[in-house]
mmCIF file of C-alpha atoms and ligand atoms in Angstrom:
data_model
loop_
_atom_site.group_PDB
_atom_site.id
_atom_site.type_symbol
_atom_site.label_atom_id
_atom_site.label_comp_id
_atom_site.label_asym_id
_atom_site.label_seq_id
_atom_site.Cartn_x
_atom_site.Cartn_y
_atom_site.Cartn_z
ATOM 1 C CA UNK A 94 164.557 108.882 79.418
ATOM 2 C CA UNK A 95 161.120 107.969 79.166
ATOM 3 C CA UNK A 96 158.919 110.469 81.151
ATOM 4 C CA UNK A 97 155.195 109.280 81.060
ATOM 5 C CA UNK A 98 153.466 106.107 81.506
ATOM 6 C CA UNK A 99 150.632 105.429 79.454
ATOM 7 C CA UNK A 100 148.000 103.122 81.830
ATOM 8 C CA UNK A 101 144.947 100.826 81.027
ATOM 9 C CA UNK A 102 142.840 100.712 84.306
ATOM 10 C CA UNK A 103 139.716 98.738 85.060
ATOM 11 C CA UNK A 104 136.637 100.984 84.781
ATOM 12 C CA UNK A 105 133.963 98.678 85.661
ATOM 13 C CA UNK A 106 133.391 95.045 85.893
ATOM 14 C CA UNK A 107 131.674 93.051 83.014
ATOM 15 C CA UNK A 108 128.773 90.885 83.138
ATOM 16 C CA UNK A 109 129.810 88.487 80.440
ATOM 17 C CA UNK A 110 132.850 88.794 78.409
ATOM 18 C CA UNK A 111 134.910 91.678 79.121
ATOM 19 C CA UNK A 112 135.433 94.418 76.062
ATOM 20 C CA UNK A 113 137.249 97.535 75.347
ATOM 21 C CA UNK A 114 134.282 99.566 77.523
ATOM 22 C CA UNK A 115 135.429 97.878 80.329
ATOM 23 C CA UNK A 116 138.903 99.733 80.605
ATOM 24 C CA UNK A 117 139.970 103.317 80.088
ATOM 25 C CA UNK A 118 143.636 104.657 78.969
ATOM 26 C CA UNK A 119 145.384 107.436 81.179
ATOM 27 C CA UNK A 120 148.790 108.823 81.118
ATOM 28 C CA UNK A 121 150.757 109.354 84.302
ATOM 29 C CA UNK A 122 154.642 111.150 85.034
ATOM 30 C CA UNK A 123 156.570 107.360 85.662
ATOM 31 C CA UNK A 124 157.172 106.477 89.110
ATOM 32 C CA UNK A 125 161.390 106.903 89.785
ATOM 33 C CA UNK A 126 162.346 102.954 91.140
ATOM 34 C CA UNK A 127 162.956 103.077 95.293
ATOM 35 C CA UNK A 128 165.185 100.893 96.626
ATOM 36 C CA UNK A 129 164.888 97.287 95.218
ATOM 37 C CA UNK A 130 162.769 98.270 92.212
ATOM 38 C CA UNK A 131 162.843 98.253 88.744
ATOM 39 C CA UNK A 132 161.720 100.920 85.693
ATOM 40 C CA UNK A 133 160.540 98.923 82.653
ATOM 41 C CA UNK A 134 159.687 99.713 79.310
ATOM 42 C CA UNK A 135 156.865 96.876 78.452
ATOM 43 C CA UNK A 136 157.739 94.714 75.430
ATOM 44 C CA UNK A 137 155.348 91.778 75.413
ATOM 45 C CA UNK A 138 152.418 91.571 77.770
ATOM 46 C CA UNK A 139 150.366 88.227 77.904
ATOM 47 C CA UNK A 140 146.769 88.381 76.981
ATOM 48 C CA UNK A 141 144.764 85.443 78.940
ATOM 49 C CA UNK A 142 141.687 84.168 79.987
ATOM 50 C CA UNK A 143 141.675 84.389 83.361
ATOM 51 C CA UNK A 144 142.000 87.981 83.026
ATOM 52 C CA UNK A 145 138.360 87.872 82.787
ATOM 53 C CA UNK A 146 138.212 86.194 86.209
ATOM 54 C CA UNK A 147 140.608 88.401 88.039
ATOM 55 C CA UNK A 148 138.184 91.309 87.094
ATOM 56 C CA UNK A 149 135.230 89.758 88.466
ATOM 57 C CA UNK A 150 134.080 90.854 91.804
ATOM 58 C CA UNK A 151 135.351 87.601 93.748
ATOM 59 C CA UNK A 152 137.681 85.344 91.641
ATOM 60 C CA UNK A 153 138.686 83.093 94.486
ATOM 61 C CA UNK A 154 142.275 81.857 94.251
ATOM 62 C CA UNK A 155 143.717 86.144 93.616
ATOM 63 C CA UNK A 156 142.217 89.096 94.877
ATOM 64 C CA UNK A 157 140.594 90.904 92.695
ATOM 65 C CA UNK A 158 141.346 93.932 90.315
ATOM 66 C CA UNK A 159 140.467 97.054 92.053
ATOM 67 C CA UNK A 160 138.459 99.539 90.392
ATOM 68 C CA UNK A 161 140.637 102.273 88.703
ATOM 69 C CA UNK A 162 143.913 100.726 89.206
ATOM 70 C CA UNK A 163 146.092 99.267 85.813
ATOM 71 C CA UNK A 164 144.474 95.647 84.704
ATOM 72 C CA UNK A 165 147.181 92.786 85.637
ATOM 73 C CA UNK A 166 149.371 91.216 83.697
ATOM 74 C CA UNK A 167 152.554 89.741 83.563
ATOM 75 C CA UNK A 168 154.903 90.201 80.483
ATOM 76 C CA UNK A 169 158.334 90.820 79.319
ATOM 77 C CA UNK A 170 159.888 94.078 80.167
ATOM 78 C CA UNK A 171 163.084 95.997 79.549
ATOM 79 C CA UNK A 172 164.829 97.351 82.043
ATOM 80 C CA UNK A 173 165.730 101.355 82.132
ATOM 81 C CA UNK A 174 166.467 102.397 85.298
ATOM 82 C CA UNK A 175 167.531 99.170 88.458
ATOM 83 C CA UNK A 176 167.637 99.985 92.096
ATOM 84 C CA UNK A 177 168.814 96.436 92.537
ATOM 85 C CA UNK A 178 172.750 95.421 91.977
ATOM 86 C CA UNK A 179 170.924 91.609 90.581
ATOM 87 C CA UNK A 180 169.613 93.714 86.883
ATOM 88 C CA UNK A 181 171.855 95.837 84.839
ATOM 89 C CA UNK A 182 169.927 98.478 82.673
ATOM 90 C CA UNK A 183 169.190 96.481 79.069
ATOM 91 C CA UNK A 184 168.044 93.236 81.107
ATOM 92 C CA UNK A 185 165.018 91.599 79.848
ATOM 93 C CA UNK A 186 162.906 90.570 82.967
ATOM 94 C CA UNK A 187 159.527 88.455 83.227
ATOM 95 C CA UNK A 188 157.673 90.948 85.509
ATOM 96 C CA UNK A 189 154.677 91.467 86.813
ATOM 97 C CA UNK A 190 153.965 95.088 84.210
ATOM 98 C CA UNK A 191 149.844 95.227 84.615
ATOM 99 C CA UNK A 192 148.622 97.159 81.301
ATOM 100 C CA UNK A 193 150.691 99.999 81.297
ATOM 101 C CA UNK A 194 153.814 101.114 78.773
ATOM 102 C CA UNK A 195 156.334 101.759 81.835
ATOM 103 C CA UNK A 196 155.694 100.121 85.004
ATOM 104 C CA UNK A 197 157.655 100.090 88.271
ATOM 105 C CA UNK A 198 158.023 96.909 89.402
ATOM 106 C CA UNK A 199 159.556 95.056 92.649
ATOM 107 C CA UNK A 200 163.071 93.661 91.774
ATOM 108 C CA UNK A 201 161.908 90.656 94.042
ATOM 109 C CA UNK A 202 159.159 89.683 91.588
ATOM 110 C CA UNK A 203 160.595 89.995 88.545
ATOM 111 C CA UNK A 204 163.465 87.312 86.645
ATOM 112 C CA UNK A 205 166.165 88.184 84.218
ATOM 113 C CA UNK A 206 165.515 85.917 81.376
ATOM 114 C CA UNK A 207 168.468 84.090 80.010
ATOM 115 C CA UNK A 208 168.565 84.915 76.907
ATOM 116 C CA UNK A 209 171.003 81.926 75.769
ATOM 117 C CA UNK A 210 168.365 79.867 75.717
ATOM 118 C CA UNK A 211 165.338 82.267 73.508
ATOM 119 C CA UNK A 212 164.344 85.312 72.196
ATOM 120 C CA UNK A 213 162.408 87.708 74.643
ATOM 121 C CA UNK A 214 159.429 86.496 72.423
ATOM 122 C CA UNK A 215 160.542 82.881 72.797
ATOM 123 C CA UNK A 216 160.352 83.820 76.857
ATOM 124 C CA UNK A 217 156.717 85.126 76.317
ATOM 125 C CA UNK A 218 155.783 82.356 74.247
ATOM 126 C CA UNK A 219 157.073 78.479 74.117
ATOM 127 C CA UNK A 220 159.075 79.140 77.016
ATOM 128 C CA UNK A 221 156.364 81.032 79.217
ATOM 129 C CA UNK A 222 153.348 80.555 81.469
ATOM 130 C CA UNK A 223 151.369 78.723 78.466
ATOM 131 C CA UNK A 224 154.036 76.523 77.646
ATOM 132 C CA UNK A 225 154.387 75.475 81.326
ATOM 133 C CA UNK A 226 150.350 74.880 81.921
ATOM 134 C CA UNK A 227 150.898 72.626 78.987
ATOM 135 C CA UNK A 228 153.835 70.391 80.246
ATOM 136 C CA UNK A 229 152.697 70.093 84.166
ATOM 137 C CA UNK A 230 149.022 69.713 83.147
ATOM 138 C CA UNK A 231 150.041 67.103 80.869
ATOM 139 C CA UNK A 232 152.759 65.204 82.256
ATOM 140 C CA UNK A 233 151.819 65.161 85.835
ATOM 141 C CA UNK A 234 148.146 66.085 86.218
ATOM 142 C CA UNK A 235 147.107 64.096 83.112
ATOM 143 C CA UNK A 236 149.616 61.689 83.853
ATOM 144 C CA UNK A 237 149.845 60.868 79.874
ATOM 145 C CA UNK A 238 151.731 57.810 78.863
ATOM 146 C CA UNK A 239 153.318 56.758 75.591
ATOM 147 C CA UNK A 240 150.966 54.841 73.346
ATOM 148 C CA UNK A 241 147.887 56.433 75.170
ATOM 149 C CA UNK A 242 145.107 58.713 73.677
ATOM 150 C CA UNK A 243 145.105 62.413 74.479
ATOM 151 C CA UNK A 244 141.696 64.544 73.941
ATOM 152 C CA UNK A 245 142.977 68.104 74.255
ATOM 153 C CA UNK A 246 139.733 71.218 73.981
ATOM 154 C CA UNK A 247 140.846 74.339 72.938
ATOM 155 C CA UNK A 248 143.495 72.570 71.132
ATOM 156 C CA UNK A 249 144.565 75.546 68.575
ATOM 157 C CA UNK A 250 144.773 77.710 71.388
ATOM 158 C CA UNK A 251 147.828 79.058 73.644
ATOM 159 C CA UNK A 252 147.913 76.045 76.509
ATOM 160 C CA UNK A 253 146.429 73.578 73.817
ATOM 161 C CA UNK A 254 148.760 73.651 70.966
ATOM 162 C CA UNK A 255 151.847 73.033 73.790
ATOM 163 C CA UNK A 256 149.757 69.883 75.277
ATOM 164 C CA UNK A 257 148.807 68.836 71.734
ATOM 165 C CA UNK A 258 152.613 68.490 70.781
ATOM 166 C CA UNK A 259 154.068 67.626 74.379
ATOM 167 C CA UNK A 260 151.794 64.855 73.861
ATOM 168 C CA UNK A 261 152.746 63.801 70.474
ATOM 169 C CA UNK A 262 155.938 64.134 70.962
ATOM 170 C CA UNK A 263 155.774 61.858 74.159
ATOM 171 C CA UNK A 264 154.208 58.944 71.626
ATOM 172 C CA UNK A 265 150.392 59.464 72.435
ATOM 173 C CA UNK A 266 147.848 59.214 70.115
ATOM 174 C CA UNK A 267 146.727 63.241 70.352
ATOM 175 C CA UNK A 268 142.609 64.428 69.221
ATOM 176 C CA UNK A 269 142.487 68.147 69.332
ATOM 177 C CA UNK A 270 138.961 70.014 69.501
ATOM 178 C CA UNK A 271 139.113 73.053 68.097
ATOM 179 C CA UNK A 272 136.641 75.786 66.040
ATOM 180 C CA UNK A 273 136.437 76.286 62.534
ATOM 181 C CA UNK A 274 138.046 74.687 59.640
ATOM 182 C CA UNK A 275 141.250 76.716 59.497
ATOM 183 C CA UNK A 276 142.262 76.040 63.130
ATOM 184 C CA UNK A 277 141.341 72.235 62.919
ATOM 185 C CA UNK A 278 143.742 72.248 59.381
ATOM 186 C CA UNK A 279 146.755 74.003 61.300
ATOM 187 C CA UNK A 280 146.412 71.293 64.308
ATOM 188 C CA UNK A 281 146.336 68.521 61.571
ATOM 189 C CA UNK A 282 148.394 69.626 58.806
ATOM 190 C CA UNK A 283 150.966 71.533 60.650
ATOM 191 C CA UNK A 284 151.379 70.618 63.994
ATOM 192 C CA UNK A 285 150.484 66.234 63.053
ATOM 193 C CA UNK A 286 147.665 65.681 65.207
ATOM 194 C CA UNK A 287 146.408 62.065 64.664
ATOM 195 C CA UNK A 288 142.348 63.648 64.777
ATOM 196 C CA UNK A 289 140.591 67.038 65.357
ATOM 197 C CA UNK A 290 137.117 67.713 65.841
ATOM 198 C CA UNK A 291 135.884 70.881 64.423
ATOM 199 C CA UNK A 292 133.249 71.439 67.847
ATOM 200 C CA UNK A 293 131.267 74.162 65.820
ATOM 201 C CA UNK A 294 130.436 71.726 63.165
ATOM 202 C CA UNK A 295 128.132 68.698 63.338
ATOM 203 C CA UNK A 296 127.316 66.527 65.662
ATOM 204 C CA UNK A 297 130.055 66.769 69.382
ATOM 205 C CA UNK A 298 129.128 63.490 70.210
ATOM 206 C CA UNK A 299 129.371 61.561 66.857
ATOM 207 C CA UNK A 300 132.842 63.170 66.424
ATOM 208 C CA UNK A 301 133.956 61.811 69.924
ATOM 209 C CA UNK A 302 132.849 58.057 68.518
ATOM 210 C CA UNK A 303 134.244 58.584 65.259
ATOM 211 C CA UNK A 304 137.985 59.907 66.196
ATOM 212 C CA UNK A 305 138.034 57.955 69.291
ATOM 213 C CA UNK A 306 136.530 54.308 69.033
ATOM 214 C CA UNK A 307 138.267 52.914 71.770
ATOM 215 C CA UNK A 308 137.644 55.900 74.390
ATOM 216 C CA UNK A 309 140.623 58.507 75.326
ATOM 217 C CA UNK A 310 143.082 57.895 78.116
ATOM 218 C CA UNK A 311 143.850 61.956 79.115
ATOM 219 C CA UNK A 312 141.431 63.952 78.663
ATOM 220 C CA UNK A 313 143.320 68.280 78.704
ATOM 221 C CA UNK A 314 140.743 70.602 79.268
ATOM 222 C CA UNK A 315 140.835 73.809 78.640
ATOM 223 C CA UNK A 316 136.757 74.545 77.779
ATOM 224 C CA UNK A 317 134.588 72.618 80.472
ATOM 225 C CA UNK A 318 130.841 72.336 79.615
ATOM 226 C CA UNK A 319 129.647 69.801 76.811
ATOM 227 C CA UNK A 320 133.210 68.869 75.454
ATOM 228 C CA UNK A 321 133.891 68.105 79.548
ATOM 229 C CA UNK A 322 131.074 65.992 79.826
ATOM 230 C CA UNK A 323 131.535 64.354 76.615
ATOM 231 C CA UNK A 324 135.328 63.440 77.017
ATOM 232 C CA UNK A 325 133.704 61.736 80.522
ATOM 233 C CA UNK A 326 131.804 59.497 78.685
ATOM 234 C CA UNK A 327 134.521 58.567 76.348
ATOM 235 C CA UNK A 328 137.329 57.753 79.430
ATOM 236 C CA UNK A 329 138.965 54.562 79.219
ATOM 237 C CA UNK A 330 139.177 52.794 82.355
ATOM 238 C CA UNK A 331 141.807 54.751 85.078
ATOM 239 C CA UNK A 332 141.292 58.098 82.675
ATOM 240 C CA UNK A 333 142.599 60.925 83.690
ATOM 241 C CA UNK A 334 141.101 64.017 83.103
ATOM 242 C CA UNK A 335 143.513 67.510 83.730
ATOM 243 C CA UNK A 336 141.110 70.427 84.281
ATOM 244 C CA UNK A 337 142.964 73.698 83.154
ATOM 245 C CA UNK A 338 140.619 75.628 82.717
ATOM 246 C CA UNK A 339 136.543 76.256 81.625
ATOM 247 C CA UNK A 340 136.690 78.788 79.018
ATOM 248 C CA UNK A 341 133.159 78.341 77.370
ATOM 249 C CA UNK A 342 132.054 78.551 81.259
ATOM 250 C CA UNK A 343 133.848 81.513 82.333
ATOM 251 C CA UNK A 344 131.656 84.616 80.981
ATOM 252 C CA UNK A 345 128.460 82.227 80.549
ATOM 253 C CA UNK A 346 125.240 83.607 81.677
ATOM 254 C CA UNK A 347 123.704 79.940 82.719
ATOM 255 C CA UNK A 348 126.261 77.186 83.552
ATOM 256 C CA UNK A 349 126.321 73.795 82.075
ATOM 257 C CA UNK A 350 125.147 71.059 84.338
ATOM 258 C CA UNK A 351 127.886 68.068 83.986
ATOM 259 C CA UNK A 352 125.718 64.965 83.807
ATOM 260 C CA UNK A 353 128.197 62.035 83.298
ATOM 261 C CA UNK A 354 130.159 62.100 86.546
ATOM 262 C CA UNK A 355 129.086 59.005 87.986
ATOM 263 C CA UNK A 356 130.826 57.782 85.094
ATOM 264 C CA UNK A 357 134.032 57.680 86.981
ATOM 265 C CA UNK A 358 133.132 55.182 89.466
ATOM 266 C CA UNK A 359 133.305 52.594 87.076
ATOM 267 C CA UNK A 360 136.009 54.116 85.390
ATOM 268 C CA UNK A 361 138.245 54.244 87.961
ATOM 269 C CA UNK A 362 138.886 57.377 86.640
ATOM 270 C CA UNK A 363 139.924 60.804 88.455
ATOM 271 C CA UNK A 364 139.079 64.825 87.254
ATOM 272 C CA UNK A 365 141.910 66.826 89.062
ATOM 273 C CA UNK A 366 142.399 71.062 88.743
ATOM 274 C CA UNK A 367 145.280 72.966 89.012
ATOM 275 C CA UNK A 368 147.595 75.961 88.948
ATOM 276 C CA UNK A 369 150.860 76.633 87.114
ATOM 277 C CA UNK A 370 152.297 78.601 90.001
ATOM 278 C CA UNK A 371 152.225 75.445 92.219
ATOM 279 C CA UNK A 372 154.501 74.124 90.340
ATOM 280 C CA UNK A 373 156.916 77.309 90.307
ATOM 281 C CA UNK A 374 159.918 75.023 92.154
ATOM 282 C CA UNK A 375 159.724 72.753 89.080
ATOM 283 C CA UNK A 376 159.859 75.635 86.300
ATOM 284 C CA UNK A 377 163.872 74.822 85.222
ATOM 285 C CA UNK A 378 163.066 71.141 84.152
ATOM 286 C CA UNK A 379 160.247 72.232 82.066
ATOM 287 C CA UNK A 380 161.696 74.494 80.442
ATOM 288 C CA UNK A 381 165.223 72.451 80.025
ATOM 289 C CA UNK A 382 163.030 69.980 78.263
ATOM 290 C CA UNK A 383 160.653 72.320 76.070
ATOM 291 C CA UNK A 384 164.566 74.496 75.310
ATOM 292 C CA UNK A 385 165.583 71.031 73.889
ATOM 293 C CA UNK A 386 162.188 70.344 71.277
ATOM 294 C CA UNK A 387 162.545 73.889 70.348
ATOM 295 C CA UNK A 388 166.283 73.224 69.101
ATOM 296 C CA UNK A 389 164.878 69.860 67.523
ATOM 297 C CA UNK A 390 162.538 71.772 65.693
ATOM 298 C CA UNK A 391 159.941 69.257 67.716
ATOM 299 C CA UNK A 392 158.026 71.592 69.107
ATOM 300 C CA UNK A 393 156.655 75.281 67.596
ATOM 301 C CA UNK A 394 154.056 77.696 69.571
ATOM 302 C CA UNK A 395 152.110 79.688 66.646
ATOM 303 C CA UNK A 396 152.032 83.348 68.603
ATOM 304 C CA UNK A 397 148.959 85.916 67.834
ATOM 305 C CA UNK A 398 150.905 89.124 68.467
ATOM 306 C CA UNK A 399 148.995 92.762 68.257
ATOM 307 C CA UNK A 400 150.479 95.633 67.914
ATOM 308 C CA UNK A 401 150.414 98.555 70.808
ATOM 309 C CA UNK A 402 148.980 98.711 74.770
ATOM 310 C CA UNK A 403 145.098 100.283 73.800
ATOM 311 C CA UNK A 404 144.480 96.889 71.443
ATOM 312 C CA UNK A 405 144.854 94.978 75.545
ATOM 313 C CA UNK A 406 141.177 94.689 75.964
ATOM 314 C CA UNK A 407 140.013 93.486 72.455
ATOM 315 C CA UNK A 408 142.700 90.831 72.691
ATOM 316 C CA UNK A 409 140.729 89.740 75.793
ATOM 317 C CA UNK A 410 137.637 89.832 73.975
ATOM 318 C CA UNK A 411 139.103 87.669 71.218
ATOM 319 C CA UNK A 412 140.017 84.708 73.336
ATOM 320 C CA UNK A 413 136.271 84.380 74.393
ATOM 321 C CA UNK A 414 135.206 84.589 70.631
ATOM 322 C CA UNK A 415 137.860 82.423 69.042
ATOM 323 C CA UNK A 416 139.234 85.176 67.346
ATOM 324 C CA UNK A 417 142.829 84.325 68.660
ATOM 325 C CA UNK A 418 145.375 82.120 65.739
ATOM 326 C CA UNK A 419 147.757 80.780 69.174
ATOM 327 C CA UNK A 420 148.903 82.202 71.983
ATOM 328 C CA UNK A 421 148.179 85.902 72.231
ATOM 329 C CA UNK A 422 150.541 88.449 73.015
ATOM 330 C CA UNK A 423 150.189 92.452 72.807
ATOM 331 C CA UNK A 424 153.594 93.758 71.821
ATOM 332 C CA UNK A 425 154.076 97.251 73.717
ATOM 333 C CA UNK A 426 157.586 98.161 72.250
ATOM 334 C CA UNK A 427 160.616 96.724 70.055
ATOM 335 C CA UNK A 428 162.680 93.899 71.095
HETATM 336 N N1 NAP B 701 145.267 76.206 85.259
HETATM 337 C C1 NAP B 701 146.199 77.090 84.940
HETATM 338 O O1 NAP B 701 147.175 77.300 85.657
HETATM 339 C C2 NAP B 701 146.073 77.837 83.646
HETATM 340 C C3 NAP B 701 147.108 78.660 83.172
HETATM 341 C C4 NAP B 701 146.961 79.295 81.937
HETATM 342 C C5 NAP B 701 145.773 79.128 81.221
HETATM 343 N N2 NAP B 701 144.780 78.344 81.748
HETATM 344 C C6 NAP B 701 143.537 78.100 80.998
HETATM 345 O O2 NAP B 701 143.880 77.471 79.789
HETATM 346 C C7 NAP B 701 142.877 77.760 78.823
HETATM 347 C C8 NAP B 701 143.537 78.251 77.527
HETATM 348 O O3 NAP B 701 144.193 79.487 77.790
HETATM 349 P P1 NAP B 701 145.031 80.207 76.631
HETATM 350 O O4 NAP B 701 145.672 81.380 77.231
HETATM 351 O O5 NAP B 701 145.875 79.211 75.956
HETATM 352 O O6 NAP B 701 143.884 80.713 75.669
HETATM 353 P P2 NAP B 701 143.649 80.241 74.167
HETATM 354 O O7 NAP B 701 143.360 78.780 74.188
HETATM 355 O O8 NAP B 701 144.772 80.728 73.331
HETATM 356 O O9 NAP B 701 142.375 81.075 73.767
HETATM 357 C C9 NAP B 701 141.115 80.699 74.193
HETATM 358 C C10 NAP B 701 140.447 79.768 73.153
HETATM 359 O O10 NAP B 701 139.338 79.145 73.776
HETATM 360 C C11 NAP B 701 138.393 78.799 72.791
HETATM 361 N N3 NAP B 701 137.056 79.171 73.266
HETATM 362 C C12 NAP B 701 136.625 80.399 73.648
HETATM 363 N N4 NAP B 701 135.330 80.356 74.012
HETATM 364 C C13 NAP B 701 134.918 79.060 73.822
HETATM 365 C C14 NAP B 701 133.687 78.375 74.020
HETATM 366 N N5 NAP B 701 132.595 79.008 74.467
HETATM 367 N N6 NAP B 701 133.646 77.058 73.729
HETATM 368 C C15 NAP B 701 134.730 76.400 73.284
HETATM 369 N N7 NAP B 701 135.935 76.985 73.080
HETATM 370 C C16 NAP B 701 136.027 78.312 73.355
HETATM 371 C C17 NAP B 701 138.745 79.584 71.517
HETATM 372 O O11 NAP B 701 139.293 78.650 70.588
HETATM 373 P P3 NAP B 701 138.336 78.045 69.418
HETATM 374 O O12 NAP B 701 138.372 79.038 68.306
HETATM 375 O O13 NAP B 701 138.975 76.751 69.124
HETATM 376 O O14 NAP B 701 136.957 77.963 70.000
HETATM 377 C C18 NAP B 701 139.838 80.536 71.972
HETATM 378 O O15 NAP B 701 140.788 80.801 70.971
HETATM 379 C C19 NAP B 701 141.932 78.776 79.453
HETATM 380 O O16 NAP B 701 140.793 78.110 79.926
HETATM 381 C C20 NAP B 701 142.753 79.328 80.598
HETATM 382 O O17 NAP B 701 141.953 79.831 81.622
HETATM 383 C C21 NAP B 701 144.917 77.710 82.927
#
């Protein structure tokens, strides 16, 4: 049995992008499961953006990470030790682990993953959170029709890559933004994209014209700033535009200042946010229909998996720098 818990806990809170200084490791006895709890051994945690928010000093929609306390995160544990007749030592659960190697975790928050339909690191990737921003943001935010053209930002990215093929796949005409020449080859050569527009090189604007003549239908956003404001000038009339997130925003020192608004008067056109977890009663149908590309071979999420709990906080730092090939992943222990 595994006797100590090795912790990463928030040691202050960042000004811009958060870094390895912003964390420190400690080592604790593990905490014996009450009644209704869990021991897990961490396998996969999730590495994601809004981590960054969540360790600000007011994020908004969560409370905050407390000083000194393990950073959150969910992930996919094993379990050891079960206080709760529902898990069987061996389960694989999607819990709620924080950055730490063996966390104890409420029974009531955590779900056995069926493992007849993926891998543990099929649960963490094209069947997780990512993969399920991707299909509701797309499908029912964006509102994306067959024959219509999809802008996704951040396109080689976790949530992007899923839009990008959810929307090929449901006969749109997909242009994914995305930096530097090997990600924009991957989201052409690989995963079919009908455009991509490398934003790092040459003119943002001119590359909207040039891939999109006729405007876009959907815009998915996943960056905010110039590509936002861009892709509002370049709605077709009744555009939709799916705001998951504002990445290039999120650590900025001065915000951008969205000019073409207005633009959706005349449009018709409507900007709508939103949050996976509201659509938590709908989970099972997305993931019936992304379990059924995956078997087609229709749909593939490229993961970005590092190796061991203390490499956490530069895989935070790498999503704000691009340094991330897909979804990102920190794998804490063997399948
Ligand atoms: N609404 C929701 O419920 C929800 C849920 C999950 C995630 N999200 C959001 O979805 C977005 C993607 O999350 P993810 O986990 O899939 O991360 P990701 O896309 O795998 O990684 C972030 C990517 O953003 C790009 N990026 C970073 N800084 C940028 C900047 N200043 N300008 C332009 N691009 C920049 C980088 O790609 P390049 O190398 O291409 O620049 C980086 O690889 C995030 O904004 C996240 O907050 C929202």
């Amino acid at each position: 049995m595994q006797n100590s818990n090795q912790r990463l806990l928030l040691k202050a809170r960042p000004e811009g992008i958060a870094g390895p200084e912003h964390f420190e490791e400690d080592v604790q006895p593990v905490r014996m499961p009450g009644p209704g709890e869990l021991l897990l051994e961490s396998v996969y945690i999730s590495i994601d953006p809004a981590m960054r928010v969540w360790v600000s000093e007011n994020p908004g929609y969560v409370p905050p990470v407390e000083i000194g306390t393990p950073m959150r995160a969910g992930g996919i544990g094993r379990v050891l030790v079960s206080e709760d007749p529902a898990f069987q030592v061996g389960d694989f659960v999607n819990a709620r682990l924080g950055w730490q190697t063996h966390p104890t975790v409420r029974a009531s928050d955590s779900q056995k993953l069926d493992l007849s339909v993926g891998s543990p690191q099929d649960w963490i990737g094209p069947l997780g959170t990512t993969a399920l921003t991707a299909y509701f943001g797309l499908f029912d935010v964006g509102a994306a029709k067959p024959g219509e053209t999809v802008l996704v930002s951040a396109a080689a990215g976790g949530v992007g890559q899923m839009a990008a093929q959810m929307a090929k796949i449901h006969g749109c005409r997909v242009v994914g933004i995305a930096g530097g020449p090997e990600k924009c080859a991957y989201l052409k050569d690989t995963l079919g994209l009908d455009a991509v527009i490398d934003y790092k090189a040459g003119d943002l604007e001119d590359a909207y014209k040039a891939t999109m003549p006729d405007g876009c239908d959907v815009f998915f956003d996943n960056v905010g700033g110039e590509q936002l404001d861009l892709a509002l000038a370049s709605l077709r009339e009744n555009g939709r535009v799916a705001i998951c997130g504002r990445i290039s925003q999120t650590a900025a020192g001065e915000l951008y200042g969205v000019k073409n608004l207005g633009l959706l008067i005349g449009k018709r056109a409507r900007i709508q946010g939103f949050i996976v977890f509201d659509f938590n009663a709908r989970y099972p149908e997305a993931r019936a229909w992304i379990a059924e590309q995956l078997k087609t071979g229709s749909l593939q999420q490229r993961l970005h998996i590092l190796d061991g709990l203390t490499k956490a906080p530069e895989g935070l730092q790498m999503l704000f720098e691009g340094g991330n090939q897909g979804k990102l992943v920190v794998q804490v222990a063997e399948e």
